Coordinates of C-alpha atoms in Angstrom, one line a residue:
Chain A
M1 CA 136.0 87.2 112.9
S2 CA 134.6 89.8 115.1
F3 CA 131.5 91.9 114.4
S4 CA 133.5 95.2 113.8
M5 CA 136.0 93.4 111.6
I6 CA 133.2 92.2 109.3
I7 CA 131.6 95.6 109.3
Y8 CA 134.9 97.2 108.2
F9 CA 135.4 94.6 105.5
N10 CA 131.8 95.2 104.4
L11 CA 132.4 98.9 104.2
L12 CA 135.5 98.3 102.1
I13 CA 133.4 96.3 99.6
L14 CA 130.8 99.0 99.5
L15 CA 133.4 101.7 98.8
I16 CA 135.0 99.6 96.1
G17 CA 131.5 99.1 94.5
I18 CA 130.8 102.8 94.6
F19 CA 134.2 103.7 93.2
G20 CA 133.7 101.1 90.5
M21 CA 130.4 102.6 89.5
I22 CA 131.9 106.1 89.2
Y23 CA 135.2 105.1 87.6
S24 CA 134.4 102.1 85.3
R25 CA 134.4 102.7 81.6
D26 CA 132.5 99.7 80.4
I27 CA 129.1 98.4 81.1
I28 CA 130.2 95.0 82.5
S29 CA 132.4 96.7 85.1
A30 CA 129.5 98.9 86.1
I31 CA 127.3 95.9 86.6
V32 CA 130.0 94.1 88.6
S33 CA 130.3 97.2 90.8
L34 CA 126.6 97.1 91.3
Q35 CA 127.0 93.5 92.4
L36 CA 129.5 94.5 95.0
V37 CA 126.9 96.9 96.5
V38 CA 124.4 94.0 96.6
I39 CA 127.0 91.8 98.3
S40 CA 127.6 94.6 100.9
G41 CA 123.8 94.7 101.6
L42 CA 123.7 90.9 101.8
M43 CA 126.5 90.8 104.3
N44 CA 124.8 93.4 106.4
F45 CA 121.7 91.2 106.6
L46 CA 123.7 88.1 107.5
V47 CA 126.0 89.8 110.0
F48 CA 123.2 91.6 111.8
S49 CA 121.2 88.4 111.8
H50 CA 124.1 86.4 113.3
F51 CA 125.4 88.8 115.9
L52 CA 122.3 90.8 116.9
Y53 CA 119.3 88.5 116.5
R54 CA 120.8 85.0 116.7
Y55 CA 119.5 83.9 113.3
S56 CA 116.1 85.4 112.9
L57 CA 113.8 84.3 110.0
W58 CA 113.3 87.8 108.6
D59 CA 116.8 88.1 107.0
R60 CA 116.2 84.9 105.0
M61 CA 112.7 86.0 104.1
F62 CA 114.1 89.2 102.7
I63 CA 117.3 87.9 101.2
I64 CA 115.9 85.1 99.1
P65 CA 113.2 87.0 97.1
G66 CA 115.2 90.3 97.2
V67 CA 118.4 88.8 95.7
T68 CA 116.3 86.8 93.3
V69 CA 114.6 89.9 92.0
I70 CA 117.8 91.9 91.7
Y71 CA 119.6 89.2 89.8
L72 CA 116.5 88.7 87.6
V73 CA 116.7 92.4 86.6
M74 CA 120.4 92.3 86.0
F75 CA 120.1 89.1 84.0
C76 CA 117.5 90.8 81.8
L77 CA 119.8 93.8 81.2
I78 CA 122.8 91.6 80.3
Y79 CA 120.7 89.3 78.1
Y80 CA 119.3 92.4 76.3
L81 CA 122.9 93.7 75.8
Y82 CA 124.0 90.4 74.2
L83 CA 120.7 89.9 72.3
N84 CA 120.6 93.3 70.6
K85 CA 124.1 94.4 69.9
D86 CA 126.5 92.9 67.3
K87 CA 130.2 92.5 68.1
L88 CA 131.2 95.8 66.7
D89 CA 128.6 97.8 68.7
R90 CA 129.6 95.9 71.9
Q91 CA 133.2 96.8 71.5
E92 CA 132.1 100.5 71.2
L93 CA 130.0 100.1 74.3
Y94 CA 132.8 98.5 76.3
R95 CA 135.2 101.2 75.2
D96 CA 133.1 104.3 76.0
F97 CA 130.5 103.8 78.7
R98 CA 130.2 105.7 81.9
L99 CA 127.4 105.4 84.3
F100 CA 127.5 109.0 85.4
K101 CA 128.7 110.6 82.1
I102 CA 127.8 114.3 81.9
T103 CA 127.9 116.0 78.5
K104 CA 127.2 119.6 77.5
S105 CA 124.2 118.5 75.4
D106 CA 122.5 117.2 78.5
W107 CA 122.2 120.8 79.7
W108 CA 122.4 123.1 76.7
G109 CA 121.5 122.9 73.0
E110 CA 120.9 119.9 70.9
D111 CA 121.7 116.2 71.4
I112 CA 123.9 115.3 68.5
I113 CA 123.9 111.6 67.6
Chain B
M1 CA 74.0 88.2 96.1
S2 CA 75.2 87.7 99.6
F3 CA 77.8 85.3 98.4
L4 CA 79.1 88.0 96.1
I5 CA 79.2 90.5 98.9
Q6 CA 81.0 88.0 101.1
L7 CA 83.5 87.3 98.3
S8 CA 84.0 91.0 97.8
E9 CA 84.7 91.4 101.5
K10 CA 87.2 88.6 101.5
V11 CA 89.3 89.9 98.7
N12 CA 89.2 93.5 99.9
P13 CA 91.3 95.5 98.9
F14 CA 92.5 93.4 95.9
Q15 CA 89.3 93.7 93.7
S16 CA 91.0 95.9 91.2
L17 CA 94.0 93.7 91.1
I18 CA 92.0 90.6 90.6
I19 CA 90.2 92.1 87.6
L20 CA 93.5 93.1 86.0
A21 CA 95.1 89.8 86.8
A22 CA 92.1 88.0 85.2
V23 CA 92.5 90.0 82.0
F24 CA 96.2 89.4 82.1
F25 CA 95.4 85.7 82.2
V26 CA 93.0 86.0 79.2
L27 CA 95.5 88.0 77.2
S28 CA 98.2 85.3 77.6
F29 CA 96.1 83.1 75.2
F30 CA 96.4 85.7 72.4
V31 CA 100.1 86.3 72.7
L32 CA 100.9 85.0 69.2
S33 CA 97.9 86.6 67.5
R34 CA 98.6 89.2 64.8
S35 CA 95.1 89.7 63.6
R36 CA 93.8 93.3 63.7
A37 CA 90.4 92.2 65.0
V38 CA 92.0 90.3 67.9
K39 CA 94.2 93.3 68.7
N40 CA 91.1 95.6 68.8
F41 CA 89.3 93.1 71.0
L42 CA 92.3 93.0 73.4
V43 CA 92.5 96.7 73.6
A44 CA 88.7 96.9 74.4
L45 CA 89.2 94.2 77.0
V46 CA 92.1 95.9 78.7
S47 CA 90.2 99.3 78.6
V48 CA 87.1 97.8 80.2
S49 CA 89.2 96.0 82.8
L50 CA 91.0 99.3 83.7
I51 CA 87.7 101.2 83.9
V52 CA 86.2 98.4 86.2
A53 CA 89.4 98.4 88.3
F54 CA 89.1 102.2 88.7
Y55 CA 85.5 101.9 89.8
L56 CA 86.1 99.0 92.2
N57 CA 89.1 100.8 93.7
I58 CA 86.8 103.7 94.8
Y59 CA 83.6 101.7 95.4
C60 CA 85.3 99.1 97.7
Y61 CA 87.1 101.8 99.7
I62 CA 83.9 103.7 100.2
S63 CA 81.9 100.6 101.2
M64 CA 84.5 98.8 103.3
G65 CA 86.8 101.5 104.5
S66 CA 90.6 101.4 105.0
F67 CA 92.5 98.1 105.3
S68 CA 95.7 97.2 107.0
S69 CA 97.6 93.9 107.4
F70 CA 101.1 92.7 107.8
L71 CA 101.9 93.2 104.1
I72 CA 99.7 96.0 102.8
F73 CA 97.9 99.2 103.8
M74 CA 95.0 100.9 102.0
G75 CA 93.9 104.4 103.0
D76 CA 92.8 107.6 101.4
L77 CA 96.2 108.3 99.8
Q78 CA 96.5 104.8 98.4
V79 CA 93.0 105.0 96.8
I80 CA 94.0 108.3 95.1
E81 CA 97.3 107.0 94.0
I82 CA 95.8 103.8 92.5
G83 CA 93.2 106.0 90.8
I84 CA 96.0 108.1 89.2
V85 CA 97.9 105.1 88.1
I86 CA 94.8 103.5 86.5
F87 CA 93.9 106.8 84.8
S88 CA 97.4 107.1 83.5
A89 CA 97.2 103.5 82.3
L90 CA 94.1 104.2 80.3
N91 CA 95.8 107.1 78.6
L92 CA 98.9 105.1 78.0
L93 CA 96.8 102.4 76.4
Y94 CA 95.6 105.0 73.9
F95 CA 99.2 106.0 73.0
I96 CA 100.2 102.4 72.7
Y97 CA 97.3 101.7 70.4
I98 CA 98.0 104.7 68.2
Y99 CA 101.7 104.0 67.8
H100 CA 102.0 100.2 68.1
A101 CA 98.8 98.8 66.7
D102 CA 100.7 97.6 63.6
N103 CA 103.5 96.1 65.7
E104 CA 103.7 92.4 65.5
N105 CA 104.4 92.3 69.2
F106 CA 101.3 94.3 70.1
S107 CA 99.8 91.5 72.2
K108 CA 103.0 91.1 74.1
I109 CA 103.2 94.8 74.7
L110 CA 99.6 94.7 76.2
I111 CA 100.5 91.8 78.5
I112 CA 103.7 93.5 79.8
F113 CA 101.8 96.7 80.1
L114 CA 99.1 95.1 82.3
F115 CA 101.8 93.4 84.3
S116 CA 103.5 96.7 85.0
I117 CA 100.2 98.3 86.1
I118 CA 99.6 95.3 88.5
S119 CA 103.1 95.7 90.0
A120 CA 102.6 99.5 90.3
I121 CA 99.3 98.9 92.3
F122 CA 101.1 96.3 94.5
L123 CA 103.8 98.9 95.1
I124 CA 101.3 101.5 96.2
L125 CA 99.5 99.1 98.5
S126 CA 102.6 97.6 100.0
K127 CA 103.5 98.4 103.6
N128 CA 106.0 95.8 104.4
F129 CA 109.7 96.3 103.4
L130 CA 109.8 93.0 101.5
L131 CA 106.7 93.8 99.5
I132 CA 107.9 97.3 98.8
F133 CA 111.2 96.1 97.6
T134 CA 110.0 93.2 95.4
S135 CA 107.2 95.2 93.8
I136 CA 109.4 98.2 92.9
S137 CA 112.0 95.7 91.4
V138 CA 109.3 93.9 89.4
F139 CA 107.8 97.2 88.3
I140 CA 111.2 98.4 87.0
L141 CA 111.7 95.1 85.3
A142 CA 108.3 95.4 83.6
I143 CA 109.0 98.9 82.4
F144 CA 112.3 97.8 81.1
Q145 CA 110.7 95.0 79.1
L146 CA 108.0 97.3 77.9
V147 CA 110.5 99.9 76.6
S148 CA 112.6 97.3 74.9
V149 CA 109.6 95.8 73.2
M150 CA 108.3 99.2 72.1
N151 CA 111.7 100.1 70.6
S152 CA 112.5 96.8 69.0
G153 CA 112.3 98.2 65.5
I154 CA 114.6 101.2 66.2
D155 CA 118.2 101.1 65.2
K156 CA 121.0 101.8 67.7
I157 CA 118.6 102.4 70.6
S158 CA 119.7 99.5 72.8
L159 CA 122.7 101.5 74.2
N160 CA 120.3 104.3 75.3
I161 CA 117.9 101.8 76.9
L162 CA 120.7 100.1 78.8
E163 CA 122.2 103.3 80.1
Y164 CA 118.7 104.5 81.1
F165 CA 117.8 101.3 83.0
L166 CA 121.1 101.0 84.8
R167 CA 120.0 103.9 86.9
P168 CA 116.7 102.3 88.1
V169 CA 118.8 99.1 88.8
L170 CA 121.1 101.2 90.9
T171 CA 117.9 102.4 92.7
I172 CA 116.9 98.9 93.5
V173 CA 120.4 98.0 94.7
L174 CA 120.5 101.1 96.9
F175 CA 117.1 100.2 98.3
F176 CA 118.4 96.7 99.2
L177 CA 121.4 98.3 101.0
G178 CA 119.1 100.7 102.8
F179 CA 116.8 98.0 104.0
S180 CA 119.8 96.0 105.2
L181 CA 120.8 98.9 107.4
L182 CA 117.3 99.3 108.8
Y183 CA 117.5 95.7 109.8
G184 CA 120.6 96.4 111.8
V185 CA 118.8 98.8 114.1
I186 CA 116.0 96.5 115.3
D187 CA 113.8 94.0 113.6
F188 CA 111.7 96.5 111.7
K189 CA 109.2 95.4 109.1
D190 CA 107.7 98.7 107.9
F191 CA 108.3 102.5 108.0
N192 CA 105.4 103.0 110.5
Q193 CA 107.2 100.9 113.1
I194 CA 110.3 103.0 112.8
L195 CA 108.2 106.2 113.2
Q196 CA 106.6 104.9 116.4
S197 CA 109.9 103.6 117.9
E198 CA 112.4 105.2 120.1
Y199 CA 115.2 104.4 117.6
I200 CA 114.1 106.9 115.0
T201 CA 117.2 109.1 115.4
N202 CA 119.6 106.1 115.3
P203 CA 122.5 106.9 112.9
L204 CA 121.8 103.7 110.9
I205 CA 118.2 104.9 110.2
V206 CA 119.5 108.3 109.2
L207 CA 122.1 106.6 106.9
A208 CA 119.4 104.4 105.4
L209 CA 117.2 107.4 104.7
V210 CA 120.1 109.1 103.0
I211 CA 120.6 106.0 100.8
F212 CA 116.9 105.9 100.0
G213 CA 117.1 109.6 99.0
A214 CA 120.1 108.9 96.8
A215 CA 118.2 106.0 95.2
L216 CA 115.2 108.1 94.4
Y217 CA 117.4 110.9 93.1
M218 CA 118.8 108.3 90.6
Y219 CA 115.3 107.1 89.9
F220 CA 114.1 110.5 88.9
F221 CA 117.2 111.4 86.8
L222 CA 117.4 114.7 88.6
F223 CA 120.1 117.1 87.5
P224 CA 123.0 116.5 86.8
F225 CA 122.2 112.9 86.0
Q226 CA 119.5 113.6 83.4
G227 CA 121.5 112.5 80.3
P228 CA 120.1 109.0 79.8
Y229 CA 116.5 110.1 80.3
L230 CA 116.8 112.9 77.7
R231 CA 118.5 110.6 75.2
L232 CA 116.0 107.8 75.5
I233 CA 113.0 110.0 75.1
K234 CA 114.5 111.8 72.1
R235 CA 115.7 108.7 70.3
G236 CA 113.1 106.2 71.4
S237 CA 109.6 105.5 69.9
L238 CA 107.0 108.2 70.5
S239 CA 105.2 106.2 73.1
T240 CA 108.4 105.7 75.2
G241 CA 108.1 109.3 76.4
S242 CA 104.5 108.8 77.4
L243 CA 105.3 105.6 79.3
I244 CA 108.1 107.3 81.3
W245 CA 106.1 110.4 82.0
F246 CA 102.8 108.9 82.8
L247 CA 103.7 105.7 84.6
Y248 CA 107.4 105.5 85.6
F249 CA 107.5 109.0 87.2
P250 CA 104.2 109.0 89.0
V251 CA 105.0 105.6 90.5
G252 CA 108.3 107.2 91.6
F253 CA 106.5 110.0 93.4
F254 CA 104.3 107.5 95.2
T255 CA 107.4 105.5 96.2
L256 CA 108.9 108.7 97.6
M257 CA 105.7 109.1 99.7
K258 CA 106.3 105.7 101.4
P259 CA 109.1 106.8 103.7
G260 CA 107.7 110.3 103.5
E261 CA 106.7 110.5 107.2
L262 CA 110.2 109.7 108.3
Y263 CA 111.6 112.5 106.1
I264 CA 108.9 114.8 107.5
F265 CA 110.0 113.9 111.0
F266 CA 113.6 115.1 110.2
I267 CA 112.3 118.1 108.4
E268 CA 110.2 119.1 111.4
K269 CA 113.3 118.8 113.6
D270 CA 114.6 121.9 111.7
N271 CA 117.3 120.0 110.0
L272 CA 119.4 122.7 108.3
F273 CA 121.3 120.4 106.0
L274 CA 118.2 118.8 104.7
S275 CA 116.6 122.2 104.0
I276 CA 119.7 123.5 102.2
F277 CA 119.8 120.3 100.2
L278 CA 116.2 120.5 99.2
I279 CA 116.5 124.2 98.3
A280 CA 119.6 123.5 96.2
I281 CA 117.9 120.6 94.3
T282 CA 114.8 122.8 93.8
Y283 CA 116.9 125.6 92.3
L284 CA 118.9 123.2 90.1
C285 CA 115.7 121.5 88.7
I286 CA 113.8 124.8 88.1
L287 CA 116.7 126.7 86.5
A288 CA 118.3 123.9 84.5
G289 CA 115.0 122.5 83.4
S290 CA 113.7 125.8 82.1
I291 CA 116.9 127.0 80.6
G292 CA 117.5 123.6 79.0
A293 CA 114.0 123.7 77.4
F294 CA 114.6 127.2 76.1
K295 CA 118.0 126.3 74.5
T296 CA 116.8 123.3 72.5
N297 CA 114.7 123.1 69.4
N298 CA 113.6 119.5 69.7
L299 CA 110.1 119.2 70.9
R300 CA 110.7 116.0 72.8
R301 CA 113.7 117.4 74.6
I302 CA 111.7 120.6 75.4
M303 CA 109.0 118.4 77.0
S304 CA 111.6 116.3 78.8
F305 CA 113.2 119.4 80.3
M306 CA 109.9 120.8 81.2
F307 CA 109.0 117.6 83.0
L308 CA 112.1 117.9 85.1
F309 CA 111.1 121.6 85.7
F310 CA 107.8 120.4 87.2
V311 CA 109.7 117.8 89.3
G312 CA 111.5 120.9 90.6
I313 CA 108.2 122.6 91.3
Y314 CA 107.2 119.4 93.2
L315 CA 110.4 119.7 95.3
L316 CA 109.7 123.5 95.8
N317 CA 106.6 122.4 97.6
I318 CA 108.6 120.2 100.0
S319 CA 111.2 122.9 100.4
M320 CA 108.4 125.4 101.3
Y321 CA 107.3 122.9 104.0
S322 CA 110.8 122.5 105.3
T323 CA 111.1 126.3 105.8
G324 CA 107.7 126.6 107.4
I325 CA 105.8 128.5 104.7
I326 CA 103.1 125.8 104.3
D327 CA 101.8 123.1 106.7
I328 CA 101.8 119.4 106.0
S329 CA 98.2 119.3 104.7
S330 CA 98.9 122.0 102.2
M331 CA 102.1 120.1 101.1
V332 CA 100.2 116.9 100.5
L333 CA 97.5 118.8 98.6
F334 CA 100.0 120.7 96.5
S335 CA 101.9 117.5 95.7
F336 CA 98.8 115.9 94.3
V337 CA 97.8 119.1 92.4
N338 CA 101.3 119.1 90.9
I339 CA 101.1 115.5 89.8
F340 CA 97.6 116.3 88.4
I341 CA 98.8 119.3 86.4
M342 CA 101.8 117.4 85.1
L343 CA 99.7 114.5 83.9
L344 CA 96.9 116.5 82.4
S345 CA 99.1 118.9 80.5
F346 CA 101.6 116.4 79.3
M347 CA 99.1 113.8 78.2
S348 CA 97.2 116.2 75.9
M349 CA 100.3 118.1 74.8
S350 CA 102.3 115.0 73.9
A351 CA 99.2 113.7 72.0
I352 CA 99.3 116.8 69.8
F353 CA 103.1 117.1 69.4
F354 CA 103.6 113.4 68.8
N355 CA 100.9 113.5 66.1
V356 CA 102.6 116.4 64.4
E357 CA 106.0 114.6 64.5
K358 CA 104.3 111.4 63.1
N359 CA 102.8 113.4 60.3
T360 CA 105.7 115.6 59.4
G361 CA 108.6 113.3 60.4
I362 CA 110.3 116.4 62.0
G363 CA 110.8 116.6 65.7
S364 CA 111.9 120.2 65.7
I365 CA 109.8 123.1 67.1
D366 CA 109.6 124.3 63.4
S367 CA 107.2 121.5 62.7
I368 CA 104.5 123.2 64.8
R369 CA 105.0 126.5 63.1
G370 CA 101.7 127.7 61.7
L371 CA 99.8 124.9 63.4
G372 CA 97.6 127.3 65.3
R373 CA 96.7 129.2 62.1
N374 CA 95.9 126.1 60.0
N375 CA 94.1 124.2 62.7
R376 CA 92.6 126.9 65.0
Y377 CA 90.9 124.3 67.2
M378 CA 94.2 122.6 68.1
G379 CA 95.8 126.0 68.6
I380 CA 93.2 127.0 71.1
N381 CA 93.5 123.7 72.9
L382 CA 97.2 124.2 73.2
V383 CA 96.6 127.6 74.8
V384 CA 94.2 126.0 77.3
I385 CA 96.8 123.3 78.0
F386 CA 99.5 125.9 78.7
L387 CA 97.0 127.7 81.0
S388 CA 97.3 124.7 83.3
W389 CA 101.0 125.2 83.5
L390 CA 100.2 128.5 85.3
G391 CA 99.1 126.3 88.2
P392 CA 102.4 126.8 90.1
L393 CA 101.2 130.4 90.6
Y394 CA 99.1 129.0 93.5
Y395 CA 102.3 129.0 95.5
I396 CA 102.1 132.8 95.6
E397 CA 99.3 132.8 98.2
P398 CA 101.2 131.0 101.0
F399 CA 104.1 133.4 100.4
I400 CA 101.8 136.4 100.6
K401 CA 100.2 135.1 103.8
Y402 CA 103.7 134.4 105.3
I403 CA 104.9 137.9 104.4
V404 CA 101.7 139.5 105.9
K405 CA 102.2 137.5 109.1
S406 CA 105.9 138.0 109.7
G407 CA 106.8 140.9 107.4
F408 CA 109.4 140.8 104.6
P409 CA 112.5 141.3 106.8
G410 CA 111.3 138.6 109.2
M411 CA 111.0 136.1 106.5
G412 CA 114.4 134.6 106.9
V413 CA 117.1 134.1 104.2
D414 CA 115.9 130.6 103.3
N415 CA 112.3 131.8 102.6
I416 CA 113.6 134.7 100.5
I417 CA 115.7 132.3 98.5
L418 CA 112.6 130.1 97.9
L419 CA 110.6 133.2 96.9
I420 CA 113.2 134.1 94.4
A421 CA 113.2 130.4 93.1
M422 CA 109.4 130.6 92.7
V423 CA 109.5 134.0 90.9
A424 CA 112.3 132.8 88.6
G425 CA 110.5 129.5 88.0
C426 CA 107.3 131.4 87.0
V427 CA 109.2 133.8 84.7
F428 CA 111.1 131.0 82.9
L429 CA 107.8 129.0 82.6
L430 CA 106.1 132.0 80.9
V431 CA 109.1 132.4 78.6
N432 CA 108.9 128.8 77.5
I433 CA 105.1 128.9 77.1
L434 CA 105.4 132.0 75.0
R435 CA 108.1 130.5 72.9
I436 CA 106.0 127.5 72.0
L437 CA 102.8 129.6 71.5
I438 CA 104.6 132.1 69.3
S439 CA 105.8 129.2 67.1
V440 CA 102.3 127.7 67.0
F441 CA 100.6 131.0 65.9
K442 CA 103.4 132.2 63.7
K443 CA 102.8 132.3 60.0
A444 CA 104.3 129.3 58.3
E445 CA 106.8 130.0 55.6
P446 CA 105.2 129.6 52.1
G447 CA 105.4 126.1 50.8
T448 CA 106.8 124.7 54.1
Y449 CA 103.6 123.9 55.9
K450 CA 102.4 120.3 55.4
K451 CA 98.8 119.6 56.2
I452 CA 98.7 117.7 59.5
L453 CA 96.0 115.2 59.9
F454 CA 94.3 114.8 63.3
S455 CA 92.1 111.8 63.9
W456 CA 88.6 112.2 65.5
S457 CA 89.8 110.3 68.5
L458 CA 92.6 112.8 69.0
Y459 CA 90.1 115.7 68.8
A460 CA 88.0 113.9 71.4
Y461 CA 91.0 113.2 73.5
V462 CA 92.4 116.7 73.5
T463 CA 88.9 118.2 74.0
F464 CA 88.4 116.1 77.1
F465 CA 91.6 117.3 78.7
S466 CA 90.9 120.9 77.7
L467 CA 87.5 120.7 79.4
V468 CA 89.0 119.2 82.5
I469 CA 91.6 121.9 82.6
I470 CA 89.0 124.7 82.2
I471 CA 86.8 123.2 84.9
S472 CA 89.8 122.8 87.3
L473 CA 90.8 126.4 86.5
A474 CA 87.3 127.7 87.2
M475 CA 87.2 125.7 90.5
G476 CA 90.6 127.0 91.5
L477 CA 89.6 130.6 90.8
L478 CA 86.4 130.2 92.8
G479 CA 88.4 128.6 95.6
I480 CA 90.8 131.5 95.7
L481 CA 88.0 134.0 95.7
N482 CA 86.3 132.0 98.5
V483 CA 83.1 131.5 96.4
D484 CA 81.0 128.6 97.7
I485 CA 80.5 126.2 94.8
A486 CA 77.6 124.6 96.8
F487 CA 78.1 121.0 95.5
L488 CA 81.8 120.7 96.2
D489 CA 83.7 121.7 99.3
F490 CA 86.9 122.7 97.5
N491 CA 89.6 125.3 98.4
I492 CA 92.7 125.4 96.3
S493 CA 94.8 126.8 99.1
G494 CA 94.1 123.7 101.2
T495 CA 93.4 125.7 104.3

C-alpha cells in the first residue's frame, strides 16, 4: 500500500470515529468510537515512522506508554460502569446516552432529575 | 551538611515531588485503617508534606535557579504553577477532611489525592511530549478515581461521573492524535523545538494545534458542552465541586500554557479566524455563564456557572491580546491574577455555602436567606469575597489607554466588540453579586431560618481568605494610583 492510500484510509477511520462519537446513543458505542480515533493516531505514528523516518525509536517510545495509559483510563471507565450499575440502570444508560447531549436545563433554569 | 546539599543538587528540581512521594509511600501502610486517630495523623502528615513541598519548591528554585533537561523544564512560571497547585491541594485537603473524615475509604481518598497532586506537578514540569501526555492521562485517571471514591455512597451518581469523565478521556485521545500529527512533520520532541524550527507554519502543525484546542475545549466543558460538569457538581458530594474547581481546572489552565507560545505565534501573525473564534468563545462564556447563574436558584449551579463565567474572563484576556489591546507580559500577569481571583473567592465562598447546605440540607439560594443578619461576621466576609470578583474591572485600564492612544473611532470593530463584552460581563457580574448579597441580608421569613453552625476552623479559614483579599485589593489600588509601597515592587497593570 502506498503512503497516500494509508493516509486516506486513516482519515476514513478518524471520520468514522468522530461521527460515531456524535451519533452514538449508548456509552459502549461512544467508547468504541474513541478507540477508532486512538487507532487513527496510532496509524499516523506507524506510517510516518515507516515512510518518513525508516523506523525511528521515538514512535515506539511514544506508542507503548501512550496507548497503555489510554487503555488504562478506558478500562477504569468500563470497569466502573459494570461495577456500579445494576442491569436495569445499564439498560437505561445504553438506551439514552449521548456524548454531546445538550438540554435546556444546561443553559436555563433548574436541573430536574 | 555538604552531603545534604549535594543530594539536594542531585535531585533538583524534584525535591517537592520526593517529599510527596515519600508520604504517599507511608500512607500506603494505613490504607485499611478506619481509626479516627490514624485518620487525623494521616491528614497532619499530608498537610506537613504539602507545606514542606511548597517551601522546597520555592527555596530550591531560588538557590539553584532554572533547570532544563530532555524531559522536564523548571522556570519562573513552573514554580508559580506548582505553588498554586500545592496551595490548592492544602485547601482541598481541608474540604476532604470536613466532608469525608467519617468515610471508611478516607485513607484511600488521601492516597489517590496525593497521587493526583504528584501527577499534576509532573504535568507542570514536563517538557517532552511523552511526559506531557502520560502525566495528563495519569492526572485525569487519578481525578476520576478520586471523584468515584468520594461519591461512592451517593445513589444514581455513576452515570453523571461517567458522562463527565468521557470528556477528559476524549481530551486524552485528541492529544494522542495531535502528537501523532506533530510527529509527521519532523521528529519533534517538545513545543520549544517547533517554535524554533522553520516548519512552524506547516499545515500538520496547524492541524495539531487545532486538535489540541478542541481537546482543551472539551477539558474545560466550555459552552455548549457544559452539561455533564453542571450535573456532576450539583448531584455529587460537596467536595466534588471543590476538587474540580481547585485542582482539575487550574491544571487545565497550566496545560493550556504548554503549547501557549505556539498559539501566541499564530495570534501575532494577525490570524483573523483565531481572533474571531476567541472573541466568540469569550462572548459565549461570559453571557451564558452569567445568565445561567442568574436563572437558577441552586447555589452549586450558580457557582458552577460563575466559574465558567470566570473562564470566559480568562479568555477575554487572551482575546484582548489577540486584538492588540494588551501586550504579552500583561496577558501572562492577568492570566495569573484571574486564576488567583477564582481560587481565592471560590475557596472561601464554597466553604460557607457548602457548610450552609450541610446544615440545612437545602441547596437552594433560599437557604442563605437571612444568613447575613443572623451571622453578621459571615455576612461581612461574603461581601469581602464578592469584592474580589470586581477584579475583572482591572481590564478597564488597558481599554482606556488604548482609546486615549488611538481614539474611539480608531479602535477597530474587534476591540469595540471586546469592550462591549467586558462592560456586559461587569454588569452581569454585578447583578449576580447583588442577587446573592440581597438574599444573604434579606430578612428570613419567621420560623424558616434554621440556626447554621460554623466551626472555629471555618471561621479561621474564611477570615484568612478575607484578609488576603483585602490586602490584595489594597495593593491593587495602590498599584493603580502609582503609590510606591516601598517593600514590594508591584503594579497591577503589569506595565
